[in-house]
CSV table of C-alpha atoms in Angstrom, one decimal:
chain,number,residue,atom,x,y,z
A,1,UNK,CA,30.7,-0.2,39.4
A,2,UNK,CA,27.5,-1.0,41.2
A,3,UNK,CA,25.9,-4.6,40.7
A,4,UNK,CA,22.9,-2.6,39.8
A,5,UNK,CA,25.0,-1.2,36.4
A,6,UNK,CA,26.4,-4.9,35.6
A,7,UNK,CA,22.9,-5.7,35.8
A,8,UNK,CA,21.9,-3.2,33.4
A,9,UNK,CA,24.6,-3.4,31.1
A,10,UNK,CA,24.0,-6.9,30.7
A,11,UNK,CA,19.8,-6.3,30.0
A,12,UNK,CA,21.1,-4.2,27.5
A,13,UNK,CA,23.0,-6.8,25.7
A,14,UNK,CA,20.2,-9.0,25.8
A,15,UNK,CA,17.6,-6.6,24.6
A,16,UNK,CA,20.1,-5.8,22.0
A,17,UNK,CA,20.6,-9.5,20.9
A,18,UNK,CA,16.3,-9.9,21.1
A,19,UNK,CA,16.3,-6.5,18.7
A,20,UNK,CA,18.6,-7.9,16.2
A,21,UNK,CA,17.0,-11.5,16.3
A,22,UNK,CA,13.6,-9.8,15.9
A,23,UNK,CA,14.9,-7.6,12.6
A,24,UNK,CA,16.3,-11.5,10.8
A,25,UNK,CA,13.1,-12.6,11.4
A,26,UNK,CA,11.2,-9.8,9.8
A,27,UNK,CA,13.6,-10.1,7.0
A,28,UNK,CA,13.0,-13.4,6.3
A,29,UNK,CA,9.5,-13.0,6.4
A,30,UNK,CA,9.5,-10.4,3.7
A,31,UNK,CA,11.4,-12.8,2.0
A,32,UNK,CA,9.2,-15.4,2.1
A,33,UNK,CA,6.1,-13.4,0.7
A,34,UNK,CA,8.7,-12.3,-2.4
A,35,UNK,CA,8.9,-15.7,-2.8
A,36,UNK,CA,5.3,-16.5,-2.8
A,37,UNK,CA,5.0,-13.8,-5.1
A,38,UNK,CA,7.2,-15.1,-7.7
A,39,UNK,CA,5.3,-18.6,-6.7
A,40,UNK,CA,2.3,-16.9,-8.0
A,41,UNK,CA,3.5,-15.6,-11.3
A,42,UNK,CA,4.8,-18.6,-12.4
A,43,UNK,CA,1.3,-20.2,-12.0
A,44,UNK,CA,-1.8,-20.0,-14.2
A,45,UNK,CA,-4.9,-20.9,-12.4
A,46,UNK,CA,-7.4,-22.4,-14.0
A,47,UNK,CA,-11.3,-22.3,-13.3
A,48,UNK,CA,-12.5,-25.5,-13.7
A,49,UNK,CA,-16.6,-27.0,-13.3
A,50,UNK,CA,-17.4,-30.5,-11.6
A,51,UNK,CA,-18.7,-32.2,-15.1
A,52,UNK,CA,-14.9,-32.5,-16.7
A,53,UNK,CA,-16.5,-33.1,-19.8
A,54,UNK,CA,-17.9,-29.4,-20.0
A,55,UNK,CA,-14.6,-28.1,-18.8
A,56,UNK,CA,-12.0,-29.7,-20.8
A,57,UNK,CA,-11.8,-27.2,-23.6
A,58,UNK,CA,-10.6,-24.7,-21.2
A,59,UNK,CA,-8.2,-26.5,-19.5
A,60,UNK,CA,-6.3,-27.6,-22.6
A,61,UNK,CA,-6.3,-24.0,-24.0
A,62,UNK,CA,-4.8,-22.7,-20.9
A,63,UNK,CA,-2.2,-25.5,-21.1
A,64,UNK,CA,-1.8,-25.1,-24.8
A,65,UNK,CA,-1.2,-21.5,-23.9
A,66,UNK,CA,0.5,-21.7,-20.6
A,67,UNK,CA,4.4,-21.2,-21.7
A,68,UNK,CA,5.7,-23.8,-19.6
A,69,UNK,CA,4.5,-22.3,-16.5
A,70,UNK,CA,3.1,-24.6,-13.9
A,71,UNK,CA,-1.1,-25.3,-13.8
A,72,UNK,CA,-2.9,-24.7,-10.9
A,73,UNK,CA,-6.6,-26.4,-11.5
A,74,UNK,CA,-9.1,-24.4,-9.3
A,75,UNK,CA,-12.2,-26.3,-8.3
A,76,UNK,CA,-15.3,-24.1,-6.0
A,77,UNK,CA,-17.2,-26.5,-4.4
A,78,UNK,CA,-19.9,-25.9,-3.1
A,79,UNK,CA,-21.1,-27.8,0.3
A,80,UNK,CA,-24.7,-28.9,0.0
A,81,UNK,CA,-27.8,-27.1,1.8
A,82,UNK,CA,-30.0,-30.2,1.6
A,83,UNK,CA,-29.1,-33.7,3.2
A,84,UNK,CA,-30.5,-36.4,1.9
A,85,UNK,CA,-32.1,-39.0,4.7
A,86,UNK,CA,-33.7,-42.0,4.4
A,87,UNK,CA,-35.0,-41.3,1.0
A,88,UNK,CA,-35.9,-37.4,1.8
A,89,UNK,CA,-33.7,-34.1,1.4
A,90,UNK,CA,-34.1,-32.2,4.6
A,91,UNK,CA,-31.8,-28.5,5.0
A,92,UNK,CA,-28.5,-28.9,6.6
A,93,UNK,CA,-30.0,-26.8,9.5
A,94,UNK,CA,-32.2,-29.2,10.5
A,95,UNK,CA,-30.6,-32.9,10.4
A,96,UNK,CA,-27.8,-33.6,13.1
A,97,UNK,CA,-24.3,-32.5,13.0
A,98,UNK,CA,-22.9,-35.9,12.3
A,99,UNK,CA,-24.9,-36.4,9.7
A,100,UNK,CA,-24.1,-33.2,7.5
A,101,UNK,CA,-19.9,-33.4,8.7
A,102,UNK,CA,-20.3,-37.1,7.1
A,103,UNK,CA,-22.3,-36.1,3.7
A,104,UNK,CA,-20.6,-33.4,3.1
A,105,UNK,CA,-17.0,-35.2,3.6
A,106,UNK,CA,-18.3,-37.5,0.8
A,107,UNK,CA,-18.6,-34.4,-1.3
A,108,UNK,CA,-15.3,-33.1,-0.7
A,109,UNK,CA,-14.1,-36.5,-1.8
A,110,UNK,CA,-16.0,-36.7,-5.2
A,111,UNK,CA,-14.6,-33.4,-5.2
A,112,UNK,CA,-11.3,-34.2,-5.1
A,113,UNK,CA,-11.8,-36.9,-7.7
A,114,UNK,CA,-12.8,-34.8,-10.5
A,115,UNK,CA,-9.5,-32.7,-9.6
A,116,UNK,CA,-7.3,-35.8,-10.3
A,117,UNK,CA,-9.3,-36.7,-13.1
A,118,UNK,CA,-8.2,-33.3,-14.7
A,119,UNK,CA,-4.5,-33.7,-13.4
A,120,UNK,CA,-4.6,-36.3,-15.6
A,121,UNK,CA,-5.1,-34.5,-18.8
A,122,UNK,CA,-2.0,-32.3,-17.2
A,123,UNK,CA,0.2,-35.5,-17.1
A,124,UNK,CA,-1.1,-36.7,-20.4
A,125,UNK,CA,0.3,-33.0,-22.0
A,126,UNK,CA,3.4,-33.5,-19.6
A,127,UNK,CA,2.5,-30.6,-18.1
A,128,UNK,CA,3.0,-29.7,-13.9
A,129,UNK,CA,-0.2,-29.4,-12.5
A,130,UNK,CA,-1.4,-29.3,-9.1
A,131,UNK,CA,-5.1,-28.9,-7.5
A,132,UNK,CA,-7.1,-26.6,-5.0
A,133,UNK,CA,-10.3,-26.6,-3.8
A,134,UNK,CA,-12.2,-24.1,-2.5
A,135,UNK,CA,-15.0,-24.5,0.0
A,136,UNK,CA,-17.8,-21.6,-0.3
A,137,UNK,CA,-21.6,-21.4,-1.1
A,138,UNK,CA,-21.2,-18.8,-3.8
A,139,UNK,CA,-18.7,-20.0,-7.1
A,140,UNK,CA,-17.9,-16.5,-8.1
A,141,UNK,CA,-17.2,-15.4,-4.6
A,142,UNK,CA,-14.8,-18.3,-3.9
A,143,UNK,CA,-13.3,-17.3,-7.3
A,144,UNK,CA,-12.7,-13.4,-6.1
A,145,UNK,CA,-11.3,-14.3,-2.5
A,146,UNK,CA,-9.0,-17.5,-3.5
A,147,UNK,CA,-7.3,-14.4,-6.3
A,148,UNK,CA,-7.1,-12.1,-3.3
A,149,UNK,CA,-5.6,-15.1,-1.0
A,150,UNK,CA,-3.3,-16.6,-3.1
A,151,UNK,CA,-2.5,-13.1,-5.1
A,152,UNK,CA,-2.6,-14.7,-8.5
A,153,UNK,CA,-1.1,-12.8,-11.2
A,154,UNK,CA,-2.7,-14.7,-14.0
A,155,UNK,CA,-6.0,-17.1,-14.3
A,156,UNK,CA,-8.4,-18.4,-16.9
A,157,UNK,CA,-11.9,-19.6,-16.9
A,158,UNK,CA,-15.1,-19.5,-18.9
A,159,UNK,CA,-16.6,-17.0,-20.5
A,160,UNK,CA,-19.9,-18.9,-20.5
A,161,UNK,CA,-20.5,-22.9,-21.8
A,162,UNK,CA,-19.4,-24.2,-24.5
A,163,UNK,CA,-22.8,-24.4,-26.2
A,164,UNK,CA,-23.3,-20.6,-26.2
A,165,UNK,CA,-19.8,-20.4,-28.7
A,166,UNK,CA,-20.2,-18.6,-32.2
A,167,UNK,CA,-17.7,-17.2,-33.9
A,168,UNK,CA,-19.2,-13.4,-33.4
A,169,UNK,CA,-19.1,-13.8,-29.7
A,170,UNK,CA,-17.2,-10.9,-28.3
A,171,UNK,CA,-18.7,-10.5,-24.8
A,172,UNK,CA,-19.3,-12.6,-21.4
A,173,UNK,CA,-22.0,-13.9,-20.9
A,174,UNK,CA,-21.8,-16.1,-17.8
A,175,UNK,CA,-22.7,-14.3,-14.8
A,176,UNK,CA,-20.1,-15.8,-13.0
A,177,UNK,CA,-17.5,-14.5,-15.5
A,178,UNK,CA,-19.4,-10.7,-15.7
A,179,UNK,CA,-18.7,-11.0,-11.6
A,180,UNK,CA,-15.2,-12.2,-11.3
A,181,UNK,CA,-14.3,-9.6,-14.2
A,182,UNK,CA,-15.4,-6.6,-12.0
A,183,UNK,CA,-14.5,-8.1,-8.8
A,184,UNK,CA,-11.4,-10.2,-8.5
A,185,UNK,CA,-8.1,-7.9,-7.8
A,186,UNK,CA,-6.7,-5.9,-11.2
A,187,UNK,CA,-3.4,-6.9,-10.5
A,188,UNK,CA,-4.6,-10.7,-11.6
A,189,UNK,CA,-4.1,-11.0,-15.5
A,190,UNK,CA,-7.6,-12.9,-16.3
A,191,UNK,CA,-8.5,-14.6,-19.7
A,192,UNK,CA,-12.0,-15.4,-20.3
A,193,UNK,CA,-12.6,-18.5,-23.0
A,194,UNK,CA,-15.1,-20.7,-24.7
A,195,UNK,CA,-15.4,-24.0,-26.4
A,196,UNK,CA,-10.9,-23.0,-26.7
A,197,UNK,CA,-11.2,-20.1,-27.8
A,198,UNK,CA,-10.1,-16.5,-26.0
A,199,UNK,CA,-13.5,-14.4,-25.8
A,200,UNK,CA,-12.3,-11.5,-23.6
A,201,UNK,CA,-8.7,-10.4,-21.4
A,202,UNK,CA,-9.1,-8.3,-18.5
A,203,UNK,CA,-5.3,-6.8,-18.5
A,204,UNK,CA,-3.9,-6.1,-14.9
A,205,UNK,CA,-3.6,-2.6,-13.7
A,206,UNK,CA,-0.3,-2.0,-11.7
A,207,UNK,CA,1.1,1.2,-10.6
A,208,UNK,CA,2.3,2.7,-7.2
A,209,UNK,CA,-0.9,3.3,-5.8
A,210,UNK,CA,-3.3,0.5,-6.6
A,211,UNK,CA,0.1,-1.6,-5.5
A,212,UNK,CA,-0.1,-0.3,-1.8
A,213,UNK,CA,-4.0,-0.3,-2.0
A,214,UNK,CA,-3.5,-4.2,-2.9
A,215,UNK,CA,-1.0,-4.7,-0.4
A,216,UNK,CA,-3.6,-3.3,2.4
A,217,UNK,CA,-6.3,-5.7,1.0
A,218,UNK,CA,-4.1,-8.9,0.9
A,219,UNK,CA,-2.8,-7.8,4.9
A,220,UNK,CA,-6.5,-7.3,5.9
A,221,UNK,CA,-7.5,-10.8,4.2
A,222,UNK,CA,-5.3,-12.5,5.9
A,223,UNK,CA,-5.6,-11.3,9.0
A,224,UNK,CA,-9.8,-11.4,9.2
A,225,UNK,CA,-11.7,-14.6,9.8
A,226,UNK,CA,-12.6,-16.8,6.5
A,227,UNK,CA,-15.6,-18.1,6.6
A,228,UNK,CA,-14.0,-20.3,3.7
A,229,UNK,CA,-11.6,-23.6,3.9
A,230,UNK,CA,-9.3,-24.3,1.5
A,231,UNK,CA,-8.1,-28.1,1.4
A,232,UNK,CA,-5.6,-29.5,-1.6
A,233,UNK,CA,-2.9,-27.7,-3.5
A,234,UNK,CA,-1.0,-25.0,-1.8
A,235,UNK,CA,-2.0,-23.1,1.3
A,236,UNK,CA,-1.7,-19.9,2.2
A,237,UNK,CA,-0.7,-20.0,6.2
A,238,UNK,CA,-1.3,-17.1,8.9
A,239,UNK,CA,1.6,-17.8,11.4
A,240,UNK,CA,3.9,-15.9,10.1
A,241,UNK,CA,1.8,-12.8,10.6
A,242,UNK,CA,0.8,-13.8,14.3
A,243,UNK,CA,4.4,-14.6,15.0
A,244,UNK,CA,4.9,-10.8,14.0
A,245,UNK,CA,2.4,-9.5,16.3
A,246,UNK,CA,3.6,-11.8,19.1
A,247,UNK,CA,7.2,-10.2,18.3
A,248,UNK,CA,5.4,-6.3,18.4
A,249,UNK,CA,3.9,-7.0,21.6
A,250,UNK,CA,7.4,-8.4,22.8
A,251,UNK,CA,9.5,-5.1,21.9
A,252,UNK,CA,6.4,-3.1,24.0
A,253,UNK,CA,7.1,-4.8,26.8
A,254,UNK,CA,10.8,-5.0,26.3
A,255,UNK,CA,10.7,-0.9,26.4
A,256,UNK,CA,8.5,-0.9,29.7
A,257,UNK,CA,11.5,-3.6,31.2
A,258,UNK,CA,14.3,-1.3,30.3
A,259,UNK,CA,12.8,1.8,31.7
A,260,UNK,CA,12.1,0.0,34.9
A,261,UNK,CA,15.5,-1.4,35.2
A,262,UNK,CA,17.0,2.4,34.4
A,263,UNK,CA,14.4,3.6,37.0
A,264,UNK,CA,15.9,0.8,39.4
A,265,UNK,CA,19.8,1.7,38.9
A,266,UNK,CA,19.2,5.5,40.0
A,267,UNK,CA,17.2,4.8,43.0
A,268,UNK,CA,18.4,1.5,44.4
A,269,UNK,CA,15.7,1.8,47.3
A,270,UNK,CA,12.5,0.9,45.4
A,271,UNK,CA,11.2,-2.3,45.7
A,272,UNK,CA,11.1,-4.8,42.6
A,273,UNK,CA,8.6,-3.7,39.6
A,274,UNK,CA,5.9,-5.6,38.5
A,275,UNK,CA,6.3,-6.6,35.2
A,276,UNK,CA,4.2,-7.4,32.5
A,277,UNK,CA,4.5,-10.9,30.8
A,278,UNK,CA,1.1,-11.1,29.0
A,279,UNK,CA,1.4,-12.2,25.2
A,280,UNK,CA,4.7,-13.2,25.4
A,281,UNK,CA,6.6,-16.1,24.6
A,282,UNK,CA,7.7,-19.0,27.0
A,283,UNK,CA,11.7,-17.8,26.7
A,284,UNK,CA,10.4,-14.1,27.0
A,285,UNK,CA,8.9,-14.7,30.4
A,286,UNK,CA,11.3,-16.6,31.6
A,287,UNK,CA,13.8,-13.5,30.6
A,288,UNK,CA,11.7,-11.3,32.4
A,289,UNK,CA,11.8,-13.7,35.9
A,290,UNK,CA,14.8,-14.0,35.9
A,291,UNK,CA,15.5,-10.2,35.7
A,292,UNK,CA,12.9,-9.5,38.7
A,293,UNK,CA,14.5,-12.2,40.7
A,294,UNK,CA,18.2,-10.5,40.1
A,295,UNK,CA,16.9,-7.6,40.7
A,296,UNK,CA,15.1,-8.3,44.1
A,297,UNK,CA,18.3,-9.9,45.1
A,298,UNK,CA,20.3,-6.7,44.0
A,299,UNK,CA,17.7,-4.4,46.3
A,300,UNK,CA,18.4,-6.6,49.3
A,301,UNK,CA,22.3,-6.5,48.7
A,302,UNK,CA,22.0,-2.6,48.9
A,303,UNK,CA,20.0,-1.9,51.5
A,304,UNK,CA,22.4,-4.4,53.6
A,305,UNK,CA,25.4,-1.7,52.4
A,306,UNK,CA,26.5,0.6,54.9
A,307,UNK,CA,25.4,4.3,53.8
């Protein structure tokens, strides 16, 4: 045997041991989004507003109603346009960078404040609660994507303020509500309530197709730029899918390496291949020098070989 078919036999091993590590990984990634998944219907988000007064009643009828299952308090907030400055409001556009970043981290703060102040009313029920804020100009929009991101199964909110409740009110009438009601994904269970009491229930439609058509959506969500920041509660994170594309672009190249070496055992004459080593990973490339300097050596051990 030739050290030109040690050679292969032994790329072979390797891309077989690379194959098999790259199929555990994709297994436990698929396990990981069943677990997010289950995650999710355990959950209830909950809409809340920024005066907790206005809000309460909504809140404690989801926890009332809640089952045991763990409260996620939702809070859209949205950054401000005009920056105050010495005494005037002038559009974010306009003032200087520093100035905005700093007002608008104040924000986020006060922000973050009325979330703990309604994790309270979770402790005071003894109920597991935790918080998430969304970042984005537009409440129902922020509503719509953060169901999409975080594939709720089932979330409350208003129906309209409390001061619009009568006991013959049957339909929404917040905009907002109206919005998120024809928007937000129909595999999210949504209740809409008032002053605690249930106005409306959008039930979730689940079969076959609208499953893969949601499963599409959620793979395209991810992978698009946000022009949204999440910050608080739980998040959902993107490496997973870009450590699957990095391991794609691997097994491409990984085919191109073993028809070059097959290429090299029949015609031991042909000088060492180029090979390709863009995209990959550190212990990738150095798999792949390592093979062309074996395999330079090997050419230079043959053509010293008496015919």
């Amino acid at each position: 045997m030739l050290p030109s078919d040690l050679f292969f036999l032994d790329s072979q091993i390797y891309l077989n041991i690379w194959e098999e590590e790259s199929m555990e990984f994709q297994g436990a990634r698929e396990n990981n989004m069943e677990e997010e998944e289950e995650a999710a219907e355990e959950r209830i988000y909950v809409a809340v507003g920024s005066e907790t007064a206005k809000n309460k009643s909504n809140l404690t009828w989801a926890i009332d109603n809640s089952e045991g299952r763990k409260i996620c308090i939702v809070l859209v907030h949205q950054p401000a346009q005009m920056i105050p400055v010495l005494g005037t409001k002038f559009h974010a556009a306009t003032v200087d960078e520093e100035l905005v970043r700093a007002y608008r981290e104040k924000e986020k703060a006060k922000a973050d404040k009325i979330l703990d102040e309604y994790l309270r009313i979770c402790l005071q029920k003894r109920v597991h609660a935790e918080k998430l804020c969304v970042e984005m100009d537009s409440i129902e929009k922020g509503i719509v994507q953060m169901i999409s991101q975080n594939r709720v199964k089932k979330f409350v909110m208003g129906a309209a303020a409390d001061k619009h409740y009568s006991t013959k009110m049957v339909d929404l009438r917040s905009r907002k509500a109206i919005f998120v009601c024809q928007q937000a994904s129909v595999t999210c269970h949504i209740r809409f309530v008032c002053k605690g009491h249930l106005i409306h229930t959008r039930e979730p439609i689940i079969n076959e197709g609208e499953e893969e058509e949601e499963r599409i959506s959620r793979t395209s969500s991810c992978r698009s730029a946000s022009t949204s920041s999440y910050y608080g509660g739980s998040e959902a994170s993107s490496s997973i899918d870009e450590a699957s594309s990095s391991i794609d672009e691997a097994s491409s190249s990984i085919d191109e390496v073993s028809s070059i070496i097959t290429e090299e055992t029949i015609s031991n004459h042909s000088p060492p291949p180029s090979l390709p080593c863009s995209g990959m990973g550190l212990g990738m490339i150095t798999f792949l020098i390592n093979s062309t300097k074996l395999l330079h050596r090997l050419a230079i051990q043959n053509q010293k070989q008496p015919e």
